[in-house]
Short mmCIF file of C-alpha atoms in Angstrom, two decimals:
data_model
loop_
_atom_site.label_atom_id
_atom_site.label_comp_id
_atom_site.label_asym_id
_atom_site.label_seq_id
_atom_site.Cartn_x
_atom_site.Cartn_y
_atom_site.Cartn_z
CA UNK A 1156 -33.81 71.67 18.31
CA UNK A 1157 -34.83 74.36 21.07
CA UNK A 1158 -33.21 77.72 20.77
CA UNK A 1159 -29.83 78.99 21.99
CA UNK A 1160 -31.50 80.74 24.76
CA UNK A 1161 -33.56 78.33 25.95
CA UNK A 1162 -33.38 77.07 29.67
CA UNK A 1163 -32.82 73.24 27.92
CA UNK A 1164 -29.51 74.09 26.67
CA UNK A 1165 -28.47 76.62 28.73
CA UNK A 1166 -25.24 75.63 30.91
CA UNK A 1167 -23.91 76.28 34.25
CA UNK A 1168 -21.81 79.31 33.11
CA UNK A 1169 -24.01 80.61 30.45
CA UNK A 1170 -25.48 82.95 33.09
CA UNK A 1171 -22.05 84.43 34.27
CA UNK A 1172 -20.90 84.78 30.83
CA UNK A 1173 -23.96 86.91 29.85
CA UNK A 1174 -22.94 89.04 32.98
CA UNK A 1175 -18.83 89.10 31.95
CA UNK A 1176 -19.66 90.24 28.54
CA UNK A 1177 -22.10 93.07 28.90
CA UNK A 1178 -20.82 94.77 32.13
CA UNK A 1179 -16.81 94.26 31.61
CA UNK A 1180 -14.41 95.19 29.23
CA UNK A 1181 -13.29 91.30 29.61
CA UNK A 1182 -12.90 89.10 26.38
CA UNK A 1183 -16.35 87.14 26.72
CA UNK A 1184 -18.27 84.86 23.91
CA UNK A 1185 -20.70 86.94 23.19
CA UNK A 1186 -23.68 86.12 24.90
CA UNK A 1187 -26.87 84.65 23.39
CA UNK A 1188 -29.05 86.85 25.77
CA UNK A 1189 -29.25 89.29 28.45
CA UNK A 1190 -31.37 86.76 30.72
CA UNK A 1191 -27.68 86.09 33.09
CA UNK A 1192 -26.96 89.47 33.30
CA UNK A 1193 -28.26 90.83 35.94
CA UNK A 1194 -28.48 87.70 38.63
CA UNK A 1195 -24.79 87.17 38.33
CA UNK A 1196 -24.07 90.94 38.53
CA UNK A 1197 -22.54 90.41 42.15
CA UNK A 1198 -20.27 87.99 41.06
CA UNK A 1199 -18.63 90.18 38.38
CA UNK A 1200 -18.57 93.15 41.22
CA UNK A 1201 -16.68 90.31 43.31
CA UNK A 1202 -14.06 89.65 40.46
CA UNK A 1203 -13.68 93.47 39.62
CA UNK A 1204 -13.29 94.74 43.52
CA UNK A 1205 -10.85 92.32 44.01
CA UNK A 1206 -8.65 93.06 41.10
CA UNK A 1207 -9.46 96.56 41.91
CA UNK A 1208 -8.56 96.10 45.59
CA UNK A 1209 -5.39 94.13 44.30
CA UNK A 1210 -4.23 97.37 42.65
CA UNK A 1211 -5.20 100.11 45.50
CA UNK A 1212 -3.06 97.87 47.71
CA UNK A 1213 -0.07 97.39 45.71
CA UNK A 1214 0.01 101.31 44.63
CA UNK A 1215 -0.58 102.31 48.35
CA UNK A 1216 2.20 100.24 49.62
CA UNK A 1217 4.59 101.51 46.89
CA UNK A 1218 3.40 104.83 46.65
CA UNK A 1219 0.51 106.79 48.78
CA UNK A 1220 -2.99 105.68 49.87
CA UNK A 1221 -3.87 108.47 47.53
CA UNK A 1222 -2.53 107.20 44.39
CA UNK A 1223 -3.67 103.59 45.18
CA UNK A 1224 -7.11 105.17 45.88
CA UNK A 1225 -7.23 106.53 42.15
CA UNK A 1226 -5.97 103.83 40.65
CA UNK A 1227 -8.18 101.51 41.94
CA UNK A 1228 -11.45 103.96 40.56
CA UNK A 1229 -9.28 104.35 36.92
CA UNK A 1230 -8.85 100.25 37.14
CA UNK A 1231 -13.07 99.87 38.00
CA UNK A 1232 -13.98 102.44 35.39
CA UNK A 1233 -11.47 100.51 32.62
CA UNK A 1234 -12.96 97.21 33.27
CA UNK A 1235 -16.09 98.12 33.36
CA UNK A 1236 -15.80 100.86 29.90
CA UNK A 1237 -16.87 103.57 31.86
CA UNK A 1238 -20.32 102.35 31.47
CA UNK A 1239 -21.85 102.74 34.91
CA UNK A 1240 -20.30 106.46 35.31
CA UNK A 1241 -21.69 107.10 31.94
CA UNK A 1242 -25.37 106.35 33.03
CA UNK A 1243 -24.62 107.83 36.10
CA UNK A 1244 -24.06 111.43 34.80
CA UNK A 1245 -26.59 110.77 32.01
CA UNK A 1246 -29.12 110.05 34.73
CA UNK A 1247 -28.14 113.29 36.81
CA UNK A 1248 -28.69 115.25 33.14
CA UNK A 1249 -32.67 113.50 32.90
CA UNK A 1250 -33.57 113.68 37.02
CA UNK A 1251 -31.76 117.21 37.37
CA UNK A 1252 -33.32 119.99 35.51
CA UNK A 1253 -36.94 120.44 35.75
CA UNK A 1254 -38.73 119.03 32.32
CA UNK A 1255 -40.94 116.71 31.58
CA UNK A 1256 -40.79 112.41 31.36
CA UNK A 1257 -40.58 112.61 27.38
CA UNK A 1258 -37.90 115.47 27.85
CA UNK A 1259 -35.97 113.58 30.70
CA UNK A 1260 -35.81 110.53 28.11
CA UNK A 1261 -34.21 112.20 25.23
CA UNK A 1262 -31.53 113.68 26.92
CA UNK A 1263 -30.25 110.68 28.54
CA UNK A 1264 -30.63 108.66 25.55
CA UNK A 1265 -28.29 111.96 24.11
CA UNK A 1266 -24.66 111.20 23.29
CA UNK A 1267 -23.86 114.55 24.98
CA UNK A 1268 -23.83 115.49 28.97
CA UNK A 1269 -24.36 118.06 30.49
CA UNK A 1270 -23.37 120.34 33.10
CA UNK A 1271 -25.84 118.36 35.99
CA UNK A 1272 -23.53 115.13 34.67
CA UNK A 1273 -20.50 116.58 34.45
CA UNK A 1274 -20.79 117.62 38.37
CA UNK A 1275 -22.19 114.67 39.47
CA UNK A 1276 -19.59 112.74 37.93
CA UNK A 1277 -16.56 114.65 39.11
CA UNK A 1278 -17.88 114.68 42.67
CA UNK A 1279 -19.00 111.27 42.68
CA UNK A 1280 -15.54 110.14 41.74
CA UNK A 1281 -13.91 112.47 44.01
CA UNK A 1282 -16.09 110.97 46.76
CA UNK A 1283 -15.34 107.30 46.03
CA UNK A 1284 -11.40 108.54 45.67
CA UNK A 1285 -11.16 110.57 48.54
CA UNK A 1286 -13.42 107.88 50.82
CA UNK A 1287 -11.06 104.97 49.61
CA UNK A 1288 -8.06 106.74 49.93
CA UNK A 1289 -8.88 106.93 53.80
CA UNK A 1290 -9.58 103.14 54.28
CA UNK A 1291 -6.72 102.41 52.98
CA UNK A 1292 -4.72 104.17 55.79
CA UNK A 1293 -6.69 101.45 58.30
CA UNK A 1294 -5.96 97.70 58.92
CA UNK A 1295 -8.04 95.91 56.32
CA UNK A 1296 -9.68 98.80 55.36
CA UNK A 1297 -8.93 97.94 51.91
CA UNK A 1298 -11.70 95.45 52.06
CA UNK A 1299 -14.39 98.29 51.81
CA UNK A 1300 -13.78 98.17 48.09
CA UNK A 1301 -14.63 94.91 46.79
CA UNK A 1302 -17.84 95.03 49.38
CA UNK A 1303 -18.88 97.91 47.70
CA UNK A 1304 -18.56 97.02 44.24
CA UNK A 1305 -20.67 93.64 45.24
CA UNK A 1306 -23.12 95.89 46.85
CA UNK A 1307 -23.53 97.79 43.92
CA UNK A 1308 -24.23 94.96 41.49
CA UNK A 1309 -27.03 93.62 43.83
CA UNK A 1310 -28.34 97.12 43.91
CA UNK A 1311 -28.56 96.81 40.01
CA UNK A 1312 -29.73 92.97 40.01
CA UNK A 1313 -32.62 94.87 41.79
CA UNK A 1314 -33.99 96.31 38.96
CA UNK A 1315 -34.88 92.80 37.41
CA UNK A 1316 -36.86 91.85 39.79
CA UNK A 1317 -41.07 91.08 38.59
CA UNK A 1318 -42.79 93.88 38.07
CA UNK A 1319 -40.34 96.78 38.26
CA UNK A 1320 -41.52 99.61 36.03
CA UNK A 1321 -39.29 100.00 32.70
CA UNK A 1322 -39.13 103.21 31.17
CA UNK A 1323 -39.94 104.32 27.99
CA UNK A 1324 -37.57 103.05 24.89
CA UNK A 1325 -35.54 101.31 27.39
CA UNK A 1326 -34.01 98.08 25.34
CA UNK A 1327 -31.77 96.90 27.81
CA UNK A 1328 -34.89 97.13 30.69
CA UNK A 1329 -37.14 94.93 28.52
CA UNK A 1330 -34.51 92.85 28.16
CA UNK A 1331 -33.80 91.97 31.49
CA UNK A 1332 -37.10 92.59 32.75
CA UNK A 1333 -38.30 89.96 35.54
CA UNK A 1334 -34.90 87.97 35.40
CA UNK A 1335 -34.32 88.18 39.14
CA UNK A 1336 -36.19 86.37 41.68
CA UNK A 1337 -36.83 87.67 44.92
CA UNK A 1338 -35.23 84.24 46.77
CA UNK A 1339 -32.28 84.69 44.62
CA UNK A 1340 -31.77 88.92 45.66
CA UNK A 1341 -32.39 87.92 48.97
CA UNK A 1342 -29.59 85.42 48.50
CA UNK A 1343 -27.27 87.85 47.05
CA UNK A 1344 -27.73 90.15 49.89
CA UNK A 1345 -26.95 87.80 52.41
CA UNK A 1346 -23.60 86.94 50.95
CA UNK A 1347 -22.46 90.17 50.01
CA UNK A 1348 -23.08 90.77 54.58
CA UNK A 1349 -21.31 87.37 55.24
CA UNK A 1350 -18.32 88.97 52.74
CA UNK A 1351 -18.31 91.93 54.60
CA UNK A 1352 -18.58 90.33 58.32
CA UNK A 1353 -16.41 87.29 57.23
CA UNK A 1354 -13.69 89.46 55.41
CA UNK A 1355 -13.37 92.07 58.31
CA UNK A 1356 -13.47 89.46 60.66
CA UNK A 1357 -10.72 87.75 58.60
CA UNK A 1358 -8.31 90.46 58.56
CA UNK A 1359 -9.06 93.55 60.03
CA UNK A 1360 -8.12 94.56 64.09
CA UNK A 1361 -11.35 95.00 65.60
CA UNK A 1362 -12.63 92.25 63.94
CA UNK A 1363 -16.46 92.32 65.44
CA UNK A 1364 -16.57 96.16 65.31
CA UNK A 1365 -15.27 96.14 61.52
CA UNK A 1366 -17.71 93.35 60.29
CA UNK A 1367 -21.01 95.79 61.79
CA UNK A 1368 -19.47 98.81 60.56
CA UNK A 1369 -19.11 96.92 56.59
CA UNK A 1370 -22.52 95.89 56.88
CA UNK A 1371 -23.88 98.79 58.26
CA UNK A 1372 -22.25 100.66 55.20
CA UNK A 1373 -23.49 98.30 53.32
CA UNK A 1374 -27.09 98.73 54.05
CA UNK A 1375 -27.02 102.78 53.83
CA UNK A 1376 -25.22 102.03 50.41
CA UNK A 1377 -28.42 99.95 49.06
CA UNK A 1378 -30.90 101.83 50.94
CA UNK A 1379 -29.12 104.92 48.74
CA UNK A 1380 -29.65 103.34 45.68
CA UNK A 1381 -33.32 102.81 46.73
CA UNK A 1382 -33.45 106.40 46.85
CA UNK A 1383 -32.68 107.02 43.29
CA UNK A 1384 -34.65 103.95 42.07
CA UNK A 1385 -37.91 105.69 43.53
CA UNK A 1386 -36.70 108.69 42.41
CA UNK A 1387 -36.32 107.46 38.79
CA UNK A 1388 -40.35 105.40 38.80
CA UNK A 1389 -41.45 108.63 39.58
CA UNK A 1390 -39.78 110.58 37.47
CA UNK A 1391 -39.35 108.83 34.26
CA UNK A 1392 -42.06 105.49 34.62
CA UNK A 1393 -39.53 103.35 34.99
CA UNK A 1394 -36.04 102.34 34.86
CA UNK A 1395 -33.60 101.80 32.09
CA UNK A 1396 -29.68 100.76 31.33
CA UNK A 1397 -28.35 104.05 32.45
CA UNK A 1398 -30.46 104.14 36.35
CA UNK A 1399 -29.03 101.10 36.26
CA UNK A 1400 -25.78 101.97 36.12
CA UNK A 1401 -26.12 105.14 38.27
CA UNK A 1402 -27.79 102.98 40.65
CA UNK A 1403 -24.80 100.77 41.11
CA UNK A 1404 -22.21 103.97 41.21
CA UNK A 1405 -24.18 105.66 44.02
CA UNK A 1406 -24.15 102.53 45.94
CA UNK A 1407 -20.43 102.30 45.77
CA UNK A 1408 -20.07 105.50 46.52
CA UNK A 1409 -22.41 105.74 50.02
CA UNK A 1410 -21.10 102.63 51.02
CA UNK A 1411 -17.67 103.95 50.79
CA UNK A 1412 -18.35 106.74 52.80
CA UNK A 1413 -20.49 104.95 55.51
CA UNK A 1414 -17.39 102.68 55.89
CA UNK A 1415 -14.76 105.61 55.82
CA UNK A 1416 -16.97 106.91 58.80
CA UNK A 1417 -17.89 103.94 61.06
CA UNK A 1418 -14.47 102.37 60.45
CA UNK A 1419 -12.15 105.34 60.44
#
């Protein structure tokens, strides 16, 4: 009898399972491999913007834009365990300072962070709060958020595509190494713009001008993320669970802000 991870007996949701259990907080079966992780990481940014988006609209309707803005970020960071702020101020701690590869490893694999995370988190949070909070004072503006957090789950189902350098040490890179096809990215790009034109077209008051504006954000969100991805090859050989996760935050992040500007 083949393996439990073995395309024979794999099933439909085996894939999205793999993807709940390592990047939510969400009750999952554990999962038998990290081979799903990765290619369904848009569809668990699709589940977790919407209850996100859910929650920023409910709290700005009862309460302030403001307050629905943060709640939405505390809901994201809860469902998620804080695990893609976490490697994004660990990666501001190794790409920061100026040390060497080695050096740049063993800090972010340190349970500590320091004072390049700790600013880089409060400001990126700040940024995603203060962008949010602003779209949610526009028609349908609410619908930046669960765009974004797609967007930044096909910026991290980058990293497994063939031949993308892992770094050093890196379990979680090996792991997922070469699980994402370039068809299948491709794919994942394409919906995340038809979400984003369909959505704004859907519900927001300038329906045309919305839906370019979202995708337009959009693209300056993943072409951010692109950014850092060089920036980590270069810098530490490769890329490993916590890029990944900083990849996805900065993605949320710029695309926020392109929307707050080109729809506000």
């Amino acid at each position: 009898m083949s393996p439990p991870d073995q395309p024979a007996t794999r099933r439909p949701w085996t894939g999205p399972a793999e993807s709940f259990a390592l990047l939510t907080s969400l009750r999952v079966p554990a999962a038998t491999s990290a081979r799903g992780v990765l290619p369904w990481a848009p569809l668990v940014g699709l589940v977790l913007g919407g209850a996100a988006a859910a929650a920023a609209w409910a709290a700005g309707r009862a309460v302030s834009p403001l307050v629905g803005a943060v709640l939405a970020i505390a809901v994201l960071a809860a469902l998620t365990r804080g695990l893609h702020l976490d490697g994004l101020a660990d990666t501001a701690d190794g790409l920061g300072p100026l040390r060497g590869r080695e050096k740049a490893l063993a800090v972010m694999r340190a349970g500590d962070v320091g004072p390049f995370g700790v600013v880089t988190l409060v400001l990126t949070l700040l940024l995603q709060v203060g962008c949010l909070a602003h779209l949610l004072t526009l028609d349908g503006g609410w619908l930046a958020l669960p765009v974004a957090t797609v967007a930044a789950r096909v910026a991290m189902a980058r990293t497994g595509l063939p031949g993308v350098p892992i770094a050093q040490g890196s379990s979680l890179g090996q792991a997922v190494a070469g699980t994402v096809s370039r068809g299948w990215l491709a794919g994942a790009a394409l919906v995340t713009a038809a979400l984003a034109a369909g959505g704004a077209l859907l519900v927001g008051r300038d329906g045309p001008v919305a839906a370019l504006g979202l995708i337009a954000a959009v693209a300056a969100g993943l072409g951010s993320s692109e950014a850092l991805f060089s920036r980590a090859r270069t810098r530490l050989g490769g890329v490993n669970g916590d890029v990944m996760g900083a990849m996805g935050e900065v993605t949320a992040a710029v695309t926020l802000l392109s929307a707050a500007v080109l729809l506000g």
